Tab-separated table of C-alpha atoms and ligand atoms in Angstrom:
chain	number	residue	atom	x	y	z
A	260	MET	CA	-44.004	-24.420	-42.959
A	261	ALA	CA	-42.018	-25.929	-45.875
A	262	LYS	CA	-40.128	-23.373	-47.987
A	263	LYS	CA	-40.643	-23.441	-51.648
A	264	ALA	CA	-37.465	-23.686	-53.934
A	265	ALA	CA	-36.153	-20.545	-55.426
A	266	PRO	CA	-38.954	-18.921	-57.333
A	267	LYS	CA	-38.492	-18.842	-61.170
A	268	ILE	CA	-39.283	-15.238	-61.917
A	269	GLU	CA	-38.302	-12.970	-64.737
A	270	TRP	CA	-37.224	-10.142	-62.483
A	271	SER	CA	-36.788	-7.517	-65.256
A	272	LYS	CA	-40.228	-8.093	-66.654
A	273	LEU	CA	-42.138	-7.755	-63.452
A	274	GLY	CA	-44.980	-5.429	-63.548
A	275	PHE	CA	-47.114	-4.100	-60.475
A	276	GLY	CA	-49.490	-7.084	-59.633
A	277	PHE	CA	-50.130	-9.652	-57.163
A	278	SER	CA	-48.097	-12.838	-57.101
A	279	ASP	CA	-47.925	-15.782	-54.826
A	280	VAL	CA	-45.159	-15.719	-52.069
A	281	ASN	CA	-44.328	-17.973	-49.121
A	282	CYS	CA	-46.737	-16.317	-46.615
A	283	HIS	CA	-48.229	-13.084	-45.091
A	284	ILE	CA	-48.199	-12.232	-41.369
A	285	ARG	CA	-51.333	-11.706	-39.364
A	286	TYR	CA	-52.382	-10.431	-35.959
A	287	THR	CA	-55.671	-10.047	-34.264
A	288	TRP	CA	-56.875	-7.472	-31.888
A	289	LYS	CA	-59.493	-8.793	-29.380
A	290	ASN	CA	-60.324	-7.843	-25.689
A	291	GLY	CA	-58.325	-4.764	-25.931
A	292	LYS	CA	-54.959	-6.403	-26.987
A	293	TRP	CA	-53.013	-7.468	-30.055
A	294	SER	CA	-52.313	-11.260	-30.490
A	295	LYS	CA	-48.828	-12.711	-31.268
A	296	PRO	CA	-48.149	-12.857	-34.958
A	297	SER	CA	-48.937	-15.843	-37.270
A	298	PHE	CA	-47.467	-16.564	-40.787
A	299	VAL	CA	-50.325	-17.613	-42.994
A	300	LYS	CA	-49.670	-19.416	-46.397
A	301	ASP	CA	-53.480	-19.231	-47.564
A	302	PRO	CA	-54.004	-15.736	-49.438
A	303	TYR	CA	-57.733	-16.069	-48.559
A	304	ILE	CA	-59.026	-14.749	-45.288
A	305	THR	CA	-62.432	-15.749	-43.496
A	306	MET	CA	-64.330	-13.331	-41.479
A	307	HIS	CA	-67.678	-12.647	-40.010
A	308	ILE	CA	-70.360	-11.618	-42.560
A	309	GLY	CA	-71.040	-8.618	-40.328
A	310	ALA	CA	-67.432	-7.467	-40.347
A	311	SER	CA	-67.233	-3.738	-40.108
A	312	CYS	CA	-64.845	-3.360	-42.942
A	313	LEU	CA	-67.286	-4.910	-45.244
A	314	HIS	CA	-70.179	-2.605	-44.234
A	315	TYR	CA	-68.822	0.558	-42.998
A	316	GLY	CA	-65.495	0.643	-44.509
A	317	GLN	CA	-63.236	0.333	-41.414
A	318	GLU	CA	-60.292	-0.271	-43.553
A	319	CYS	CA	-56.764	1.191	-44.121
A	320	PHE	CA	-53.493	0.152	-45.911
A	321	GLU	CA	-50.075	1.271	-46.563
A	322	GLY	CA	-47.582	0.747	-49.249
A	323	ILE	CA	-43.882	0.135	-48.583
A	324	LYS	CA	-40.902	-0.985	-50.669
A	325	CYS	CA	-37.976	-3.232	-49.775
A	326	PHE	CA	-34.839	-3.444	-51.614
A	327	ARG	CA	-31.940	-5.805	-52.231
A	328	GLN	CA	-28.786	-3.681	-52.178
A	329	LYS	CA	-25.449	-4.030	-54.251
A	330	ASN	CA	-23.696	-4.923	-50.934
A	331	GLY	CA	-26.266	-7.697	-50.331
A	332	LYS	CA	-28.132	-5.779	-47.516
A	333	ILE	CA	-31.947	-6.039	-47.520
A	334	VAL	CA	-33.533	-2.888	-46.500
A	335	ILE	CA	-37.009	-1.499	-46.189
A	336	PHE	CA	-37.463	2.259	-47.150
A	337	ARG	CA	-38.713	4.421	-44.154
A	338	PRO	CA	-41.286	2.048	-42.803
A	339	GLU	CA	-41.346	4.191	-39.515
A	340	GLU	CA	-43.258	6.851	-41.535
A	341	ASN	CA	-45.768	4.312	-42.805
A	342	ALA	CA	-46.319	3.005	-39.218
A	343	LYS	CA	-47.122	6.603	-38.181
A	344	ARG	CA	-49.392	7.102	-41.104
A	345	MET	CA	-51.274	3.938	-40.376
A	346	TYR	CA	-51.432	4.837	-36.716
A	347	ARG	CA	-53.131	8.317	-37.608
A	348	THR	CA	-55.492	6.685	-40.107
A	349	ALA	CA	-56.537	4.114	-37.307
A	350	VAL	CA	-57.187	6.973	-34.957
A	351	ARG	CA	-59.336	8.856	-37.585
A	352	THR	CA	-61.383	5.750	-38.474
A	353	CYS	CA	-61.752	4.516	-34.802
A	354	MET	CA	-59.725	1.199	-35.438
A	355	ALA	CA	-57.388	-0.204	-32.967
A	356	PRO	CA	-53.914	1.376	-33.833
A	357	VAL	CA	-51.061	-0.686	-34.591
A	358	PRO	CA	-48.109	0.369	-32.277
A	359	GLU	CA	-44.973	1.482	-34.203
A	360	GLU	CA	-42.737	-1.380	-32.815
A	361	MET	CA	-45.296	-4.104	-33.959
A	362	PHE	CA	-45.718	-2.513	-37.281
A	363	LEU	CA	-42.010	-2.690	-37.689
A	364	GLU	CA	-41.488	-6.093	-36.297
A	365	ALA	CA	-44.311	-7.240	-38.646
A	366	CYS	CA	-42.467	-5.655	-41.611
A	367	GLU	CA	-39.040	-7.367	-40.828
A	368	LYS	CA	-40.664	-10.831	-39.957
A	369	VAL	CA	-42.566	-10.959	-43.184
A	370	VAL	CA	-39.718	-9.779	-45.356
A	371	LYS	CA	-37.438	-12.498	-43.899
A	372	LYS	CA	-40.070	-15.186	-44.501
A	373	ASN	CA	-40.255	-14.302	-48.026
A	374	LYS	CA	-36.539	-13.214	-48.799
A	375	GLU	CA	-36.214	-15.067	-51.920
A	376	TYR	CA	-39.001	-13.128	-53.595
A	377	ILE	CA	-36.938	-9.757	-53.153
A	378	PRO	CA	-35.665	-8.986	-56.742
A	379	PRO	CA	-31.939	-9.054	-57.186
A	380	TYR	CA	-29.834	-5.783	-57.198
A	381	GLY	CA	-29.833	-4.363	-60.629
A	382	THR	CA	-33.116	-5.778	-61.964
A	383	GLY	CA	-34.979	-2.404	-61.206
A	384	GLY	CA	-37.537	-4.382	-58.912
A	385	SER	CA	-38.320	-4.386	-55.299
A	386	MET	CA	-40.493	-6.037	-52.987
A	387	TYR	CA	-43.781	-4.296	-52.368
A	388	LEU	CA	-45.228	-4.547	-48.741
A	389	ARG	CA	-48.842	-3.941	-48.447
A	390	PRO	CA	-49.927	-3.750	-44.557
A	391	LEU	CA	-53.646	-3.736	-44.153
A	392	LEU	CA	-55.733	-3.033	-41.077
A	393	ILE	CA	-59.437	-4.062	-41.080
A	394	GLY	CA	-62.372	-4.221	-38.726
A	395	THR	CA	-63.136	-7.915	-38.646
A	396	GLY	CA	-65.650	-7.866	-35.734
A	397	PRO	CA	-69.276	-8.049	-36.389
A	398	GLN	CA	-71.084	-4.448	-36.239
A	399	ILE	CA	-74.521	-3.815	-37.442
A	400	GLY	CA	-75.268	-0.479	-35.907
A	401	VAL	CA	-72.745	2.140	-37.025
A	402	ALA	CA	-69.934	2.069	-34.485
A	403	PRO	CA	-66.299	0.768	-34.280
A	404	ALA	CA	-65.893	-3.045	-34.249
A	405	LYS	CA	-64.620	-4.830	-31.141
A	406	GLU	CA	-62.029	-6.895	-33.286
A	407	TYR	CA	-59.558	-6.019	-35.897
A	408	THR	CA	-56.919	-7.790	-38.050
A	409	PHE	CA	-53.647	-6.422	-39.073
A	410	MET	CA	-51.798	-8.316	-41.863
A	411	ILE	CA	-48.910	-7.501	-44.372
A	412	MET	CA	-48.811	-9.184	-47.646
A	413	VAL	CA	-45.778	-9.003	-49.732
A	414	MET	CA	-44.862	-9.508	-53.418
A	415	PRO	CA	-42.092	-8.623	-55.882
A	416	VAL	CA	-42.835	-5.803	-58.194
A	417	GLY	CA	-41.519	-3.791	-61.130
A	418	ALA	CA	-42.677	-0.325	-62.520
A	419	TYR	CA	-46.142	0.728	-61.789
A	420	TYR	CA	-46.767	2.332	-65.272
A	421	LYS	CA	-44.896	0.460	-67.908
A	422	GLY	CA	-41.616	1.821	-68.915
A	423	GLY	CA	-39.899	3.098	-65.844
A	424	LEU	CA	-39.130	6.812	-65.941
A	425	LYS	CA	-41.247	7.466	-69.139
A	426	PRO	CA	-43.552	10.445	-69.181
A	427	VAL	CA	-47.300	9.806	-69.234
A	428	ARG	CA	-50.354	11.836	-70.058
A	429	ALA	CA	-52.853	12.873	-67.343
A	430	VAL	CA	-56.472	13.960	-67.290
A	431	ILE	CA	-58.827	16.273	-64.966
A	432	PHE	CA	-62.394	15.342	-64.795
A	433	ASP	CA	-64.667	18.014	-63.180
A	434	ASP	CA	-67.387	15.623	-62.548
A	435	TRP	CA	-65.788	13.542	-59.796
A	436	ASP	CA	-63.694	14.680	-56.750
A	437	ARG	CA	-61.410	12.507	-54.690
A	438	ALA	CA	-61.836	13.950	-51.128
A	439	ALA	CA	-63.666	16.860	-49.595
A	440	PRO	CA	-61.852	19.277	-47.164
A	441	HIS	CA	-61.869	17.762	-43.743
A	442	GLY	CA	-62.887	14.393	-45.216
A	443	MET	CA	-60.551	11.578	-45.224
A	444	GLY	CA	-58.078	12.544	-48.108
A	445	ASP	CA	-55.253	12.892	-45.691
A	446	VAL	CA	-55.382	9.540	-44.426
A	447	LYS	CA	-54.956	6.065	-46.215
A	448	VAL	CA	-58.328	4.563	-46.447
A	449	GLY	CA	-59.575	2.170	-49.176
A	450	GLY	CA	-62.504	4.482	-49.724
A	451	ASN	CA	-60.261	7.194	-51.164
A	452	TYR	CA	-59.353	4.894	-53.923
A	453	ALA	CA	-62.898	3.420	-54.236
A	454	ALA	CA	-63.994	7.087	-54.939
A	455	GLY	CA	-61.605	7.146	-57.969
A	456	ILE	CA	-62.208	3.943	-59.589
A	457	PHE	CA	-65.095	5.106	-61.992
A	458	ALA	CA	-63.000	7.866	-63.198
A	459	HIS	CA	-59.960	5.724	-63.372
A	460	GLU	CA	-61.689	3.337	-65.623
A	461	LYS	CA	-62.977	6.095	-67.910
A	462	ALA	CA	-59.573	7.813	-68.151
A	463	LYS	CA	-57.910	4.580	-69.059
A	464	HIS	CA	-60.444	3.637	-71.599
A	465	GLU	CA	-60.023	7.055	-73.335
A	466	GLY	CA	-56.253	6.808	-73.145
A	467	TRP	CA	-54.990	8.511	-70.023
A	468	PRO	CA	-53.048	6.437	-67.423
A	469	VAL	CA	-53.449	8.833	-64.607
A	470	GLU	CA	-56.024	11.332	-63.274
A	471	LEU	CA	-55.448	14.640	-61.555
A	472	TYR	CA	-57.773	15.888	-58.870
A	473	LEU	CA	-58.459	19.606	-58.202
A	474	ASP	CA	-59.801	20.555	-54.586
A	475	ALA	CA	-63.230	19.655	-54.184
A	476	LYS	CA	-64.618	23.061	-53.037
A	477	SER	CA	-63.605	25.304	-55.792
A	478	HIS	CA	-61.849	23.198	-58.371
A	479	LYS	CA	-59.359	26.062	-58.489
A	480	TYR	CA	-56.402	24.359	-56.821
A	481	VAL	CA	-54.235	21.230	-57.813
A	482	GLU	CA	-54.642	18.500	-55.025
A	483	GLU	CA	-53.008	15.200	-56.105
A	484	PHE	CA	-53.121	12.353	-58.575
A	485	ALA	CA	-55.471	9.452	-58.059
A	486	THR	CA	-52.857	7.286	-56.343
A	487	SER	CA	-49.945	9.728	-55.844
A	488	ASN	CA	-48.930	13.300	-54.938
A	489	PHE	CA	-48.252	15.982	-57.282
A	490	ALA	CA	-45.089	18.137	-57.905
A	491	GLY	CA	-44.252	20.689	-60.481
A	492	ILE	CA	-40.804	22.189	-61.239
A	493	THR	CA	-40.746	25.799	-62.093
A	494	LYS	CA	-38.931	27.418	-64.938
A	495	ASP	CA	-36.401	28.687	-62.415
A	496	GLY	CA	-35.954	25.203	-61.069
A	497	LYS	CA	-38.027	25.249	-57.756
A	498	TYR	CA	-39.933	21.937	-56.491
A	499	VAL	CA	-43.526	22.952	-55.810
A	500	THR	CA	-45.953	20.562	-54.215
A	501	PRO	CA	-49.587	21.403	-53.061
A	502	ASP	CA	-50.291	22.061	-49.468
A	503	SER	CA	-53.887	20.957	-48.721
A	504	CYS	CA	-55.703	19.127	-45.811
A	505	SER	CA	-57.253	16.797	-48.192
A	506	VAL	CA	-53.975	15.398	-49.629
A	507	LEU	CA	-52.404	12.271	-48.493
A	508	PRO	CA	-48.806	13.136	-46.995
A	509	SER	CA	-46.825	10.819	-49.311
A	510	VAL	CA	-43.531	9.357	-47.916
A	511	THR	CA	-41.903	9.544	-51.196
A	512	ASN	CA	-42.826	13.231	-51.519
A	513	MET	CA	-41.667	13.746	-48.028
A	514	SER	CA	-38.073	12.187	-49.072
A	515	LEU	CA	-38.080	13.897	-52.401
A	516	LYS	CA	-38.541	17.282	-50.570
A	517	GLN	CA	-35.592	16.420	-48.532
A	518	CYS	CA	-33.463	15.249	-51.413
A	519	ALA	CA	-34.504	18.412	-53.287
A	520	ALA	CA	-33.171	20.693	-50.344
A	521	ASP	CA	-29.969	18.547	-50.056
A	522	LEU	CA	-29.345	19.170	-53.624
A	523	GLY	CA	-29.708	22.817	-53.283
A	524	ILE	CA	-33.351	22.921	-55.066
A	525	LYS	CA	-35.773	25.377	-53.428
A	526	VAL	CA	-38.964	23.491	-52.201
A	527	GLU	CA	-42.300	25.355	-51.905
A	528	CYS	CA	-45.197	23.601	-50.013
A	529	ARG	CA	-48.256	25.703	-50.844
A	530	PRO	CA	-51.565	25.976	-52.533
A	531	VAL	CA	-51.106	25.497	-56.307
A	532	PRO	CA	-53.604	27.115	-58.505
A	533	TYR	CA	-54.836	25.166	-61.595
A	534	THR	CA	-53.669	28.191	-63.632
A	535	GLU	CA	-49.920	27.525	-62.532
A	536	ILE	CA	-49.729	24.066	-64.342
A	537	LYS	CA	-49.095	25.646	-67.748
A	538	LYS	CA	-45.946	27.587	-66.058
A	539	PHE	CA	-44.153	24.513	-64.970
A	540	LYS	CA	-41.482	23.092	-66.959
A	541	ALA	CA	-42.039	19.579	-65.536
A	542	VAL	CA	-44.834	17.702	-63.606
A	543	ALA	CA	-44.637	14.556	-61.750
A	544	ALA	CA	-46.633	12.002	-59.946
A	545	LEU	CA	-44.933	10.896	-56.720
A	546	GLY	CA	-45.639	7.857	-54.619
A	547	THR	CA	-44.296	4.497	-53.242
A	548	ALA	CA	-45.547	2.590	-56.462
A	549	VAL	CA	-45.040	5.096	-59.096
A	550	VAL	CA	-41.753	6.518	-57.546
A	551	ILE	CA	-41.547	9.617	-59.801
A	552	THR	CA	-43.595	9.422	-63.068
A	553	PRO	CA	-43.258	12.376	-65.210
A	554	VAL	CA	-46.577	13.743	-66.653
A	555	TRP	CA	-45.994	15.382	-69.997
A	556	GLU	CA	-49.546	16.587	-70.891
A	557	ILE	CA	-52.702	17.389	-68.727
A	558	THR	CA	-56.193	17.632	-70.328
A	559	ARG	CA	-59.208	19.290	-68.745
A	560	GLY	CA	-62.311	19.341	-71.042
A	561	LYS	CA	-61.231	20.912	-74.147
A	562	GLN	CA	-58.085	22.431	-72.661
A	563	VAL	CA	-54.841	20.464	-73.337
A	564	ILE	CA	-51.891	21.696	-71.458
A	565	LYS	CA	-48.703	20.503	-72.873
A	566	ILE	CA	-46.014	20.706	-70.212
A	567	SER	CA	-42.951	18.907	-71.692
A	568	ASP	CA	-41.788	16.653	-74.339
A	569	PRO	CA	-43.320	13.093	-74.217
A	570	GLU	CA	-39.794	11.620	-74.737
A	571	THR	CA	-37.407	13.493	-72.554
A	572	VAL	CA	-37.360	13.635	-68.810
A	573	ASP	CA	-36.627	16.869	-67.043
A	574	PRO	CA	-33.119	16.914	-65.672
A	575	THR	CA	-34.389	18.049	-62.111
A	576	LEU	CA	-36.784	15.070	-61.944
A	577	GLN	CA	-34.225	12.701	-63.320
A	578	LYS	CA	-31.644	13.916	-60.586
A	579	LEU	CA	-34.375	13.478	-57.881
A	580	TYR	CA	-35.129	10.044	-59.199
A	581	ASP	CA	-31.584	8.954	-59.406
A	582	THR	CA	-31.105	10.256	-55.904
A	583	VAL	CA	-33.868	8.631	-54.029
A	584	GLN	CA	-33.587	5.254	-56.091
A	585	GLY	CA	-29.546	5.546	-55.448
A	586	ILE	CA	-30.414	5.729	-51.663
A	587	GLN	CA	-32.860	2.945	-51.951
A	588	TYR	CA	-30.564	0.605	-53.763
A	589	GLY	CA	-27.544	1.610	-51.712
A	590	ASP	CA	-25.521	3.301	-54.362
A	591	LEU	CA	-25.729	6.596	-52.819
A	592	PRO	CA	-25.041	7.298	-48.874
A	593	ASP	CA	-28.117	7.079	-46.791
A	594	LYS	CA	-27.303	10.215	-44.688
A	595	HIS	CA	-30.886	10.581	-43.221
A	596	GLY	CA	-30.961	6.882	-41.891
A	597	TRP	CA	-33.967	6.189	-44.335
A	598	CYS	CA	-33.077	2.442	-45.069
A	599	HIS	CA	-34.206	0.180	-42.380
A	600	GLU	CA	-32.033	-2.820	-42.615
A	601	VAL	CA	-33.433	-6.274	-42.207
A	602	LYS	CA	-30.791	-8.550	-40.780
B	215	LIG	C1	-48.424	3.314	-53.198
B	215	LIG	O1	-47.894	4.073	-53.861
B	215	LIG	O2	-48.028	2.508	-52.433
B	215	LIG	C2	-50.016	3.345	-53.017
B	215	LIG	O3	-50.352	2.934	-52.003
B	215	LIG	C3	-50.785	3.703	-54.207
B	215	LIG	C4	-51.454	2.395	-54.699
B	215	LIG	C5	-52.958	2.584	-54.806
B	215	LIG	C6	-50.761	1.722	-55.941
């Protein structure tokens, strides 16, 4: 495959969107085993009209970031955790799981083939990896497919919400839930996001960039934002994040909990009543795409909870943001070995 000339990208203006790169990587599972990888230029894929991902939602994905560090190293942030989470999702949805070594090999290979699309150090950008596992075998009775496709697409990205670490407003709608207890909220299936698109469009249209979900059973406890986990900072400086069987275990939240503990910040992972929101001095959405996005105000019906100032970022959140980004960009020591180098 002939390589393109270095792309002309305005790195500091990148948003969070699709763009063309050299290729994606693809593997197929048939007759009980995974194929060798192939690199595919064409971003379109063909599949059987009866593919189980199209009819019965046998589909899952991951989100990972890759950084170009100051010293020139290229690192992928904690891909082992995404490999484990995709494995669990595959088991939960009866898809052929991707072995961890194959997942890591795929991440490395696809990054290497698209190196020139990794934003330079200092631009605030990164390369986003989107691993995708889908049932591609035809299946008309409801049952697992007999063929699967695993792919990773990559693209250079900037901030998910425009403005970097800039506080946003959130809304709670009591009419729609994200995930039921013992449903699929704790695994990363596309259906969890489909469940929120209607509410998201309404929220966006009415001026809120993000929605917060309460637990589907009682609507008394905080669960997570539509595309990211929730954390609150208490007035005495603790990091509090919901413990619930229907929240997606976020790799960013997991990392921030560790960074917080390292910084001497007390971490509490426990049920978080809705009524506690007004007691926090800061709230944030946490995820690979959003990193840490402070939330300064939350609206639920006629109730508007003002948590913090729309213009200022809480120092604890700022410290956590600087720590995790510092590790990712190589400005701080990677003492937990989170950065997976691509040589
Ligand atoms: C991520 O943060 O990587 C996600 O997967 C959320 C996505 C829907 C933007």
